[in-house]
Structures are given as C-alpha cells and as structure tokens.
mmCIF file of N, CA and C in Angstrom:
data_model
loop_
_atom_site.group_PDB
_atom_site.id
_atom_site.type_symbol
_atom_site.label_atom_id
_atom_site.label_comp_id
_atom_site.label_asym_id
_atom_site.label_seq_id
_atom_site.Cartn_x
_atom_site.Cartn_y
_atom_site.Cartn_z
ATOM 1 N N MET A 20 -20.100 -22.004 -15.798
ATOM 2 C CA MET A 20 -18.865 -22.532 -15.233
ATOM 3 C C MET A 20 -17.676 -21.775 -15.802
ATOM 4 N N PHE A 21 -16.738 -21.432 -14.962
ATOM 5 C CA PHE A 21 -15.566 -20.681 -15.376
ATOM 6 C C PHE A 21 -14.423 -21.616 -15.752
ATOM 7 N N LYS A 22 -13.626 -21.193 -16.746
ATOM 8 C CA LYS A 22 -12.406 -21.908 -17.079
ATOM 9 C C LYS A 22 -11.354 -21.508 -16.054
ATOM 10 N N PRO A 23 -10.408 -22.419 -15.765
ATOM 11 C CA PRO A 23 -9.343 -22.051 -14.832
ATOM 12 C C PRO A 23 -8.565 -20.846 -15.360
ATOM 13 N N CYS A 24 -8.125 -20.010 -14.448
ATOM 14 C CA CYS A 24 -7.320 -18.852 -14.821
ATOM 15 C C CYS A 24 -6.085 -18.810 -13.934
ATOM 16 N N ASP A 25 -5.127 -17.982 -14.323
ATOM 17 C CA ASP A 25 -3.887 -17.842 -13.572
ATOM 18 C C ASP A 25 -3.949 -16.604 -12.683
ATOM 19 N N ILE A 26 -3.549 -16.793 -11.428
ATOM 20 C CA ILE A 26 -3.557 -15.718 -10.443
ATOM 21 C C ILE A 26 -2.197 -15.659 -9.765
ATOM 22 N N LEU A 27 -1.720 -14.445 -9.538
ATOM 23 C CA LEU A 27 -0.447 -14.236 -8.856
ATOM 24 C C LEU A 27 -0.699 -13.615 -7.491
ATOM 25 N N VAL A 28 -0.035 -14.162 -6.480
ATOM 26 C CA VAL A 28 -0.083 -13.630 -5.120
ATOM 27 C C VAL A 28 1.295 -13.065 -4.818
ATOM 28 N N THR A 29 1.382 -11.750 -4.584
ATOM 29 C CA THR A 29 2.665 -11.097 -4.318
ATOM 30 C C THR A 29 2.640 -10.473 -2.935
ATOM 31 N N SER A 30 3.465 -11.033 -2.061
ATOM 32 C CA SER A 30 3.575 -10.533 -0.691
ATOM 33 C C SER A 30 4.944 -10.893 -0.152
ATOM 34 N N SER A 31 5.560 -9.969 0.551
ATOM 35 C CA SER A 31 6.859 -10.251 1.165
ATOM 36 C C SER A 31 6.687 -11.025 2.475
ATOM 37 N N ARG A 32 5.482 -11.102 2.958
ATOM 38 C CA ARG A 32 5.205 -11.827 4.207
ATOM 39 C C ARG A 32 4.754 -13.245 3.871
ATOM 40 N N VAL A 33 5.566 -14.204 4.279
ATOM 41 C CA VAL A 33 5.287 -15.608 3.979
ATOM 42 C C VAL A 33 3.913 -16.018 4.511
ATOM 43 N N GLU A 34 3.587 -15.604 5.724
ATOM 44 C CA GLU A 34 2.311 -16.008 6.324
ATOM 45 C C GLU A 34 1.123 -15.425 5.551
ATOM 46 N N ASP A 35 1.271 -14.210 5.017
ATOM 47 C CA ASP A 35 0.196 -13.612 4.223
ATOM 48 C C ASP A 35 0.012 -14.364 2.901
ATOM 49 N N ARG A 36 1.133 -14.717 2.256
ATOM 50 C CA ARG A 36 1.032 -15.498 1.005
ATOM 51 C C ARG A 36 0.349 -16.828 1.263
ATOM 52 N N ARG A 37 0.753 -17.501 2.315
ATOM 53 C CA ARG A 37 0.149 -18.810 2.648
ATOM 54 C C ARG A 37 -1.339 -18.680 2.931
ATOM 55 N N GLU A 38 -1.707 -17.644 3.689
ATOM 56 C CA GLU A 38 -3.122 -17.435 4.020
ATOM 57 C C GLU A 38 -3.955 -17.242 2.756
ATOM 58 N N LEU A 39 -3.489 -16.396 1.865
ATOM 59 C CA LEU A 39 -4.232 -16.127 0.638
ATOM 60 C C LEU A 39 -4.253 -17.354 -0.264
ATOM 61 N N MET A 40 -3.123 -18.036 -0.384
ATOM 62 C CA MET A 40 -3.075 -19.229 -1.234
ATOM 63 C C MET A 40 -3.968 -20.340 -0.680
ATOM 64 N N LYS A 41 -4.102 -20.422 0.632
ATOM 65 C CA LYS A 41 -4.997 -21.410 1.251
ATOM 66 C C LYS A 41 -6.458 -21.101 0.894
ATOM 67 N N ILE A 42 -6.815 -19.827 0.922
ATOM 68 C CA ILE A 42 -8.175 -19.427 0.555
ATOM 69 C C ILE A 42 -8.446 -19.753 -0.912
ATOM 70 N N LEU A 43 -7.457 -19.519 -1.769
ATOM 71 C CA LEU A 43 -7.620 -19.736 -3.213
ATOM 72 C C LEU A 43 -7.566 -21.203 -3.609
ATOM 73 N N ASP A 44 -7.097 -22.052 -2.709
ATOM 74 C CA ASP A 44 -6.843 -23.460 -3.010
ATOM 75 C C ASP A 44 -8.039 -24.203 -3.604
ATOM 76 N N GLY A 45 -9.227 -23.964 -3.148
ATOM 77 C CA GLY A 45 -10.387 -24.708 -3.613
ATOM 78 C C GLY A 45 -11.022 -24.183 -4.890
ATOM 79 N N LEU A 46 -10.506 -23.097 -5.422
ATOM 80 C CA LEU A 46 -11.093 -22.483 -6.611
ATOM 81 C C LEU A 46 -10.464 -23.042 -7.887
ATOM 82 N N PRO A 47 -11.175 -22.960 -9.015
ATOM 83 C CA PRO A 47 -10.632 -23.477 -10.286
ATOM 84 C C PRO A 47 -9.621 -22.516 -10.910
ATOM 85 N N ILE A 48 -8.464 -22.384 -10.244
ATOM 86 C CA ILE A 48 -7.441 -21.447 -10.695
ATOM 87 C C ILE A 48 -6.062 -22.059 -10.531
ATOM 88 N N ASN A 49 -5.095 -21.472 -11.220
ATOM 89 C CA ASN A 49 -3.687 -21.799 -11.033
ATOM 90 C C ASN A 49 -3.078 -20.626 -10.291
ATOM 91 N N VAL A 50 -2.395 -20.904 -9.170
ATOM 92 C CA VAL A 50 -1.855 -19.839 -8.340
ATOM 93 C C VAL A 50 -0.332 -19.846 -8.393
ATOM 94 N N PHE A 51 0.227 -18.669 -8.620
ATOM 95 C CA PHE A 51 1.670 -18.455 -8.599
ATOM 96 C C PHE A 51 1.951 -17.470 -7.476
ATOM 97 N N SER A 52 3.185 -17.475 -6.960
ATOM 98 C CA SER A 52 3.494 -16.536 -5.883
ATOM 99 C C SER A 52 4.846 -15.882 -6.108
ATOM 100 N N SER A 53 4.981 -14.712 -5.504
ATOM 101 C CA SER A 53 6.235 -13.961 -5.542
ATOM 102 C C SER A 53 6.301 -13.114 -4.290
ATOM 103 N N SER A 54 7.526 -12.629 -3.998
ATOM 104 C CA SER A 54 7.680 -11.822 -2.786
ATOM 105 C C SER A 54 8.221 -10.424 -3.064
ATOM 106 N N THR A 55 8.519 -10.130 -4.326
ATOM 107 C CA THR A 55 9.037 -8.806 -4.684
ATOM 108 C C THR A 55 8.404 -8.335 -5.991
ATOM 109 N N VAL A 56 8.543 -7.046 -6.259
ATOM 110 C CA VAL A 56 8.057 -6.492 -7.522
ATOM 111 C C VAL A 56 8.792 -7.151 -8.684
ATOM 112 N N LYS A 57 10.103 -7.318 -8.552
ATOM 113 C CA LYS A 57 10.900 -7.917 -9.625
ATOM 114 C C LYS A 57 10.410 -9.325 -9.959
ATOM 115 N N GLN A 58 10.186 -10.156 -8.940
ATOM 116 C CA GLN A 58 9.686 -11.509 -9.177
ATOM 117 C C GLN A 58 8.302 -11.476 -9.810
ATOM 118 N N ALA A 59 7.463 -10.580 -9.332
ATOM 119 C CA ALA A 59 6.113 -10.465 -9.888
ATOM 120 C C ALA A 59 6.167 -10.067 -11.358
ATOM 121 N N GLU A 60 7.048 -9.138 -11.704
ATOM 122 C CA GLU A 60 7.182 -8.712 -13.098
ATOM 123 C C GLU A 60 7.630 -9.871 -13.990
ATOM 124 N N GLU A 61 8.511 -10.734 -13.472
ATOM 125 C CA GLU A 61 8.959 -11.895 -14.232
ATOM 126 C C GLU A 61 7.795 -12.842 -14.509
ATOM 127 N N VAL A 62 6.966 -13.085 -13.493
ATOM 128 C CA VAL A 62 5.799 -13.952 -13.679
ATOM 129 C C VAL A 62 4.829 -13.317 -14.672
ATOM 130 N N MET A 63 4.614 -12.017 -14.538
ATOM 131 C CA MET A 63 3.690 -11.308 -15.426
ATOM 132 C C MET A 63 4.156 -11.372 -16.882
ATOM 133 N N ALA A 64 5.452 -11.404 -17.089
ATOM 134 C CA ALA A 64 5.990 -11.471 -18.450
ATOM 135 C C ALA A 64 5.811 -12.863 -19.059
ATOM 136 N N GLN A 65 5.723 -13.879 -18.217
ATOM 137 C CA GLN A 65 5.642 -15.261 -18.692
ATOM 138 C C GLN A 65 4.222 -15.820 -18.756
ATOM 139 N N LYS A 66 3.344 -15.331 -17.924
ATOM 140 C CA LYS A 66 1.996 -15.887 -17.798
ATOM 141 C C LYS A 66 0.949 -14.873 -18.205
ATOM 142 N N LYS A 67 -0.164 -15.367 -18.685
ATOM 143 C CA LYS A 67 -1.317 -14.512 -18.959
ATOM 144 C C LYS A 67 -2.208 -14.551 -17.722
ATOM 145 N N LEU A 68 -1.906 -13.655 -16.798
ATOM 146 C CA LEU A 68 -2.604 -13.629 -15.524
ATOM 147 C C LEU A 68 -3.950 -12.935 -15.643
ATOM 148 N N ALA A 69 -4.924 -13.462 -14.937
ATOM 149 C CA ALA A 69 -6.227 -12.817 -14.880
ATOM 150 C C ALA A 69 -6.284 -11.836 -13.716
ATOM 151 N N LEU A 70 -5.548 -12.153 -12.650
ATOM 152 C CA LEU A 70 -5.662 -11.381 -11.418
ATOM 153 C C LEU A 70 -4.337 -11.422 -10.673
ATOM 154 N N VAL A 71 -3.981 -10.305 -10.054
ATOM 155 C CA VAL A 71 -2.788 -10.211 -9.217
ATOM 156 C C VAL A 71 -3.202 -9.643 -7.875
ATOM 157 N N PHE A 72 -2.926 -10.377 -6.811
ATOM 158 C CA PHE A 72 -3.074 -9.855 -5.451
ATOM 159 C C PHE A 72 -1.699 -9.359 -5.049
ATOM 160 N N CYS A 73 -1.574 -8.095 -4.646
ATOM 161 C CA CYS A 73 -0.273 -7.507 -4.352
ATOM 162 C C CYS A 73 -0.337 -6.674 -3.084
ATOM 163 N N ASP A 74 0.632 -6.909 -2.186
ATOM 164 C CA ASP A 74 0.719 -6.086 -0.991
ATOM 165 C C ASP A 74 0.921 -4.623 -1.363
ATOM 166 N N GLU A 75 0.417 -3.788 -0.520
ATOM 167 C CA GLU A 75 0.541 -2.344 -0.707
ATOM 168 C C GLU A 75 2.014 -1.927 -0.789
ATOM 169 N N HIS A 76 2.861 -2.539 0.056
ATOM 170 C CA HIS A 76 4.294 -2.226 0.080
ATOM 171 C C HIS A 76 5.087 -3.522 -0.019
ATOM 172 N N LEU A 77 6.143 -3.495 -0.842
ATOM 173 C CA LEU A 77 7.043 -4.631 -1.017
ATOM 174 C C LEU A 77 8.468 -4.154 -0.791
ATOM 175 N N PRO A 78 9.422 -5.067 -0.561
ATOM 176 C CA PRO A 78 10.797 -4.642 -0.285
ATOM 177 C C PRO A 78 11.414 -3.784 -1.390
ATOM 178 N N ASP A 79 11.024 -4.016 -2.638
ATOM 179 C CA ASP A 79 11.630 -3.280 -3.757
ATOM 180 C C ASP A 79 10.635 -2.371 -4.483
ATOM 181 N N GLY A 80 9.565 -2.004 -3.820
ATOM 182 C CA GLY A 80 8.596 -1.110 -4.450
ATOM 183 C C GLY A 80 7.215 -1.275 -3.850
ATOM 184 N N SER A 81 6.208 -1.125 -4.708
ATOM 185 C CA SER A 81 4.832 -1.229 -4.236
ATOM 186 C C SER A 81 3.923 -1.699 -5.376
ATOM 187 N N TYR A 82 2.663 -1.762 -5.060
ATOM 188 C CA TYR A 82 1.679 -2.144 -6.068
ATOM 189 C C TYR A 82 1.680 -1.181 -7.253
ATOM 190 N N ARG A 83 2.119 0.046 -7.038
ATOM 191 C CA ARG A 83 2.110 1.062 -8.107
ATOM 192 C C ARG A 83 2.933 0.614 -9.315
ATOM 193 N N GLU A 84 4.108 0.020 -9.047
ATOM 194 C CA GLU A 84 4.943 -0.472 -10.149
ATOM 195 C C GLU A 84 4.246 -1.588 -10.909
ATOM 196 N N LEU A 85 3.576 -2.463 -10.176
ATOM 197 C CA LEU A 85 2.879 -3.570 -10.848
ATOM 198 C C LEU A 85 1.669 -3.080 -11.632
ATOM 199 N N LEU A 86 1.016 -2.029 -11.149
ATOM 200 C CA LEU A 86 -0.092 -1.469 -11.920
ATOM 201 C C LEU A 86 0.397 -0.945 -13.263
ATOM 202 N N SER A 87 1.517 -0.244 -13.257
ATOM 203 C CA SER A 87 2.034 0.272 -14.536
ATOM 204 C C SER A 87 2.540 -0.869 -15.396
ATOM 205 N N ARG A 88 3.128 -1.892 -14.803
ATOM 206 C CA ARG A 88 3.608 -3.062 -15.554
ATOM 207 C C ARG A 88 2.435 -3.857 -16.134
ATOM 208 N N SER A 89 1.347 -3.930 -15.393
ATOM 209 C CA SER A 89 0.198 -4.711 -15.868
ATOM 210 C C SER A 89 -0.392 -4.116 -17.140
ATOM 211 N N ARG A 90 -0.216 -2.829 -17.321
ATOM 212 C CA ARG A 90 -0.744 -2.182 -18.527
ATOM 213 C C ARG A 90 0.012 -2.594 -19.781
ATOM 214 N N THR A 91 1.265 -3.091 -19.611
ATOM 215 C CA THR A 91 2.058 -3.521 -20.765
ATOM 216 C C THR A 91 2.147 -5.041 -20.868
ATOM 217 N N ALA A 92 1.516 -5.758 -19.953
ATOM 218 C CA ALA A 92 1.535 -7.222 -19.984
ATOM 219 C C ALA A 92 0.744 -7.727 -21.183
ATOM 220 N N PRO A 93 1.061 -8.964 -21.654
ATOM 221 C CA PRO A 93 0.350 -9.515 -22.813
ATOM 222 C C PRO A 93 -1.172 -9.469 -22.653
ATOM 223 N N LYS A 94 -1.621 -9.782 -21.476
ATOM 224 C CA LYS A 94 -3.040 -9.705 -21.159
ATOM 225 C C LYS A 94 -3.111 -8.920 -19.861
ATOM 226 N N GLN A 95 -3.792 -7.815 -19.869
ATOM 227 C CA GLN A 95 -3.784 -6.942 -18.700
ATOM 228 C C GLN A 95 -4.514 -7.582 -17.517
ATOM 229 N N PRO A 96 -3.765 -8.014 -16.505
ATOM 230 C CA PRO A 96 -4.430 -8.589 -15.336
ATOM 231 C C PRO A 96 -5.026 -7.502 -14.455
ATOM 232 N N ARG A 97 -6.050 -7.867 -13.737
ATOM 233 C CA ARG A 97 -6.621 -6.964 -12.754
ATOM 234 C C ARG A 97 -5.773 -7.074 -11.491
ATOM 235 N N LEU A 98 -5.557 -5.963 -10.807
ATOM 236 C CA LEU A 98 -4.705 -5.966 -9.623
ATOM 237 C C LEU A 98 -5.516 -5.618 -8.384
ATOM 238 N N VAL A 99 -5.382 -6.462 -7.366
ATOM 239 C CA VAL A 99 -6.040 -6.252 -6.081
ATOM 240 C C VAL A 99 -4.959 -5.914 -5.062
ATOM 241 N N VAL A 100 -5.085 -4.781 -4.413
ATOM 242 C CA VAL A 100 -4.122 -4.366 -3.400
ATOM 243 C C VAL A 100 -4.522 -4.996 -2.071
ATOM 244 N N THR A 101 -3.560 -5.659 -1.438
ATOM 245 C CA THR A 101 -3.779 -6.218 -0.105
ATOM 246 C C THR A 101 -3.054 -5.320 0.890
ATOM 247 N N THR A 102 -3.698 -5.037 2.014
ATOM 248 C CA THR A 102 -3.144 -4.078 2.966
ATOM 249 C C THR A 102 -3.435 -4.493 4.401
ATOM 250 N N HIS A 103 -2.578 -4.045 5.286
ATOM 251 C CA HIS A 103 -2.807 -4.248 6.717
ATOM 252 C C HIS A 103 -3.413 -3.013 7.355
ATOM 253 N N THR A 104 -3.287 -1.869 6.700
ATOM 254 C CA THR A 104 -3.779 -0.631 7.297
ATOM 255 C C THR A 104 -5.244 -0.370 6.982
ATOM 256 N N GLY A 105 -5.623 -0.552 5.733
ATOM 257 C CA GLY A 105 -7.006 -0.342 5.354
ATOM 258 C C GLY A 105 -7.472 1.088 5.475
ATOM 259 N N GLU A 106 -6.565 2.039 5.317
ATOM 260 C CA GLU A 106 -6.948 3.444 5.411
ATOM 261 C C GLU A 106 -7.721 3.876 4.170
ATOM 262 N N TRP A 107 -8.726 4.683 4.374
ATOM 263 C CA TRP A 107 -9.615 5.118 3.296
ATOM 264 C C TRP A 107 -8.854 5.841 2.186
ATOM 265 N N ASN A 108 -7.915 6.705 2.561
ATOM 266 C CA ASN A 108 -7.148 7.450 1.556
ATOM 267 C C ASN A 108 -6.330 6.514 0.672
ATOM 268 N N GLU A 109 -5.766 5.468 1.260
ATOM 269 C CA GLU A 109 -5.005 4.489 0.480
ATOM 270 C C GLU A 109 -5.929 3.748 -0.482
ATOM 271 N N TYR A 110 -7.128 3.411 -0.018
ATOM 272 C CA TYR A 110 -8.106 2.754 -0.881
ATOM 273 C C TYR A 110 -8.444 3.646 -2.076
ATOM 274 N N LEU A 111 -8.711 4.905 -1.798
ATOM 275 C CA LEU A 111 -9.061 5.837 -2.874
ATOM 276 C C LEU A 111 -7.916 6.000 -3.874
ATOM 277 N N GLU A 112 -6.698 6.111 -3.368
ATOM 278 C CA GLU A 112 -5.551 6.262 -4.263
ATOM 279 C C GLU A 112 -5.373 5.016 -5.140
ATOM 280 N N ALA A 113 -5.464 3.842 -4.531
ATOM 281 C CA ALA A 113 -5.288 2.597 -5.289
ATOM 282 C C ALA A 113 -6.339 2.464 -6.384
ATOM 283 N N THR A 114 -7.577 2.726 -6.072
ATOM 284 C CA THR A 114 -8.626 2.597 -7.090
ATOM 285 C C THR A 114 -8.504 3.686 -8.149
ATOM 286 N N ARG A 115 -8.084 4.874 -7.746
ATOM 287 C CA ARG A 115 -7.870 5.955 -8.715
ATOM 288 C C ARG A 115 -6.755 5.592 -9.690
ATOM 289 N N ARG A 116 -5.748 4.901 -9.197
ATOM 290 C CA ARG A 116 -4.628 4.481 -10.044
ATOM 291 C C ARG A 116 -4.976 3.290 -10.939
ATOM 292 N N GLY A 117 -6.127 2.667 -10.693
ATOM 293 C CA GLY A 117 -6.551 1.574 -11.555
ATOM 294 C C GLY A 117 -6.633 0.211 -10.907
ATOM 295 N N ALA A 118 -6.491 0.136 -9.595
ATOM 296 C CA ALA A 118 -6.618 -1.154 -8.915
ATOM 297 C C ALA A 118 -8.044 -1.685 -9.071
ATOM 298 N N PHE A 119 -8.166 -2.978 -9.247
ATOM 299 C CA PHE A 119 -9.455 -3.643 -9.379
ATOM 300 C C PHE A 119 -10.212 -3.592 -8.055
ATOM 301 N N ASP A 120 -9.475 -3.750 -6.946
ATOM 302 C CA ASP A 120 -10.084 -3.722 -5.621
ATOM 303 C C ASP A 120 -8.976 -3.582 -4.585
ATOM 304 N N VAL A 121 -9.359 -3.343 -3.344
ATOM 305 C CA VAL A 121 -8.448 -3.298 -2.211
ATOM 306 C C VAL A 121 -9.069 -4.167 -1.131
ATOM 307 N N ILE A 122 -8.247 -5.011 -0.510
ATOM 308 C CA ILE A 122 -8.757 -5.903 0.528
ATOM 309 C C ILE A 122 -7.795 -5.868 1.715
ATOM 310 N N ARG A 123 -8.370 -5.922 2.912
ATOM 311 C CA ARG A 123 -7.585 -5.742 4.150
ATOM 312 C C ARG A 123 -7.405 -7.070 4.874
ATOM 313 N N TYR A 124 -6.182 -7.235 5.424
ATOM 314 C CA TYR A 124 -5.914 -8.370 6.306
ATOM 315 C C TYR A 124 -6.529 -8.085 7.661
ATOM 316 N N PRO A 125 -7.044 -9.086 8.362
ATOM 317 C CA PRO A 125 -7.097 -10.490 7.971
ATOM 318 C C PRO A 125 -8.151 -10.701 6.878
ATOM 319 N N LEU A 126 -7.767 -11.483 5.892
ATOM 320 C CA LEU A 126 -8.642 -11.711 4.743
ATOM 321 C C LEU A 126 -9.809 -12.614 5.115
ATOM 322 N N GLN A 127 -10.958 -12.303 4.563
ATOM 323 C CA GLN A 127 -12.147 -13.129 4.741
ATOM 324 C C GLN A 127 -12.318 -13.973 3.481
ATOM 325 N N PRO A 128 -12.382 -15.289 3.602
ATOM 326 C CA PRO A 128 -12.489 -16.149 2.418
ATOM 327 C C PRO A 128 -13.608 -15.732 1.460
ATOM 328 N N ALA A 129 -14.762 -15.379 1.991
ATOM 329 C CA ALA A 129 -15.875 -14.990 1.118
ATOM 330 C C ALA A 129 -15.539 -13.750 0.299
ATOM 331 N N ASP A 130 -14.835 -12.785 0.893
ATOM 332 C CA ASP A 130 -14.450 -11.572 0.167
ATOM 333 C C ASP A 130 -13.474 -11.895 -0.956
ATOM 334 N N VAL A 131 -12.481 -12.735 -0.663
ATOM 335 C CA VAL A 131 -11.499 -13.131 -1.680
ATOM 336 C C VAL A 131 -12.193 -13.878 -2.814
ATOM 337 N N GLU A 132 -13.053 -14.810 -2.471
ATOM 338 C CA GLU A 132 -13.752 -15.591 -3.489
ATOM 339 C C GLU A 132 -14.625 -14.701 -4.373
ATOM 340 N N LEU A 133 -15.297 -13.722 -3.783
ATOM 341 C CA LEU A 133 -16.125 -12.809 -4.579
ATOM 342 C C LEU A 133 -15.274 -11.978 -5.546
ATOM 343 N N ILE A 134 -14.110 -11.545 -5.101
ATOM 344 C CA ILE A 134 -13.216 -10.794 -5.985
ATOM 345 C C ILE A 134 -12.793 -11.670 -7.156
ATOM 346 N N VAL A 135 -12.418 -12.917 -6.875
ATOM 347 C CA VAL A 135 -11.989 -13.835 -7.941
ATOM 348 C C VAL A 135 -13.135 -14.106 -8.906
ATOM 349 N N ILE A 136 -14.312 -14.362 -8.392
ATOM 350 C CA ILE A 136 -15.473 -14.635 -9.252
ATOM 351 C C ILE A 136 -15.793 -13.421 -10.116
ATOM 352 N N ARG A 137 -15.749 -12.239 -9.521
ATOM 353 C CA ARG A 137 -16.009 -11.016 -10.278
ATOM 354 C C ARG A 137 -14.977 -10.820 -11.393
ATOM 355 N N ALA A 138 -13.718 -11.063 -11.083
ATOM 356 C CA ALA A 138 -12.651 -10.927 -12.083
ATOM 357 C C ALA A 138 -12.813 -11.961 -13.191
ATOM 358 N N MET A 139 -13.132 -13.194 -12.828
ATOM 359 C CA MET A 139 -13.318 -14.248 -13.832
ATOM 360 C C MET A 139 -14.517 -13.944 -14.724
ATOM 361 N N ARG A 140 -15.577 -13.407 -14.136
ATOM 362 C CA ARG A 140 -16.749 -13.041 -14.919
ATOM 363 C C ARG A 140 -16.417 -11.940 -15.898
ATOM 364 N N GLN A 141 -15.693 -10.922 -15.441
ATOM 365 C CA GLN A 141 -15.303 -9.824 -16.348
ATOM 366 C C GLN A 141 -14.375 -10.323 -17.448
ATOM 367 N N GLN A 142 -13.486 -11.254 -17.094
ATOM 368 C CA GLN A 142 -12.589 -11.829 -18.097
ATOM 369 C C GLN A 142 -13.389 -12.580 -19.161
ATOM 370 N N ARG A 143 -14.355 -13.355 -18.719
ATOM 371 C CA ARG A 143 -15.187 -14.113 -19.657
ATOM 372 C C ARG A 143 -15.992 -13.177 -20.551
ATOM 373 N N GLU A 144 -16.556 -12.124 -19.988
ATOM 374 C CA GLU A 144 -17.332 -11.170 -20.771
ATOM 375 C C GLU A 144 -16.451 -10.423 -21.771
ATOM 376 N N ALA A 145 -15.227 -10.085 -21.367
ATOM 377 C CA ALA A 145 -14.317 -9.377 -22.270
ATOM 378 C C ALA A 145 -13.882 -10.263 -23.433
ATOM 379 N N SER A 146 -13.667 -11.556 -23.167
ATOM 380 C CA SER A 146 -13.244 -12.451 -24.255
ATOM 381 C C SER A 146 -14.417 -12.789 -25.174
ATOM 382 N N ALA A 147 -15.642 -12.672 -24.681
ATOM 383 C CA ALA A 147 -16.814 -12.951 -25.512
ATOM 384 C C ALA A 147 -17.160 -11.757 -26.411
ATOM 385 N N ALA A 148 -16.717 -10.569 -26.015
ATOM 386 C CA ALA A 148 -17.054 -9.358 -26.770
ATOM 387 C C ALA A 148 -16.248 -9.224 -28.043
#
C-alpha cells in the first residue's frame, strides 16, 4: 500500500486541468494545480511533490523551466509532460531532458494511473534505500 503523495497539475487550459484532476481524484494523493510556470514554481517551493504533470507549453514558458526548477526543489519531483501534439521528436527531447514520461491528450485514465503508481513505487524504493 502506498502512502499519499503530493502531485501538481500544471496546465493553462482549465478543461485539461479538470480532466486530469478528475482522473486523479480516486487515487491516494493530494492534488494541487497551477496554470503558469511561475505558479508551479511557487507550489514546488512549498510542497514536497512526488510528481508534476505539466503541459508542453505554458503562457510564461514550458516544461523545460520546471524540469530545471525540479532539480533544485527540496525533493526532486518527477515531471510528466502533457501534450496535444504527441510528436515523436518532442517525446524524445522531453525524455532526454529528464522528463519521467510524456502523455498525450485525450488522457486515458489507465495510463495516468500507471504513471502515478510507477512514480509512487520509485519514490518508495528511493526512500527505503
């Protein structure tokens, strides 16, 4: 059994945030949301996040800024890039830069849940080591 963890959903699209938060609703997690890189950075500075779902592009930047910010966070959260395009080159770039995963809209609940479970498992294994 996993302990609850904190997850951040960052998207400038209200409907995308709602969709993802609805999928996450039944899981043993605490969910926070933001719509800009600046807001996400504020949450990251205050919370020990296990996972961040972040749109590929935001009004004030992109997932790239959050990836570099996550490296200096108190506890390095894993970052999942959410995208509407799903282009292979973007996937390769995101993972090369250190993204935990990339997931395409429309989101499939099973895919989101597997990402969360995988992240929680890695978090548990890292804290046990």
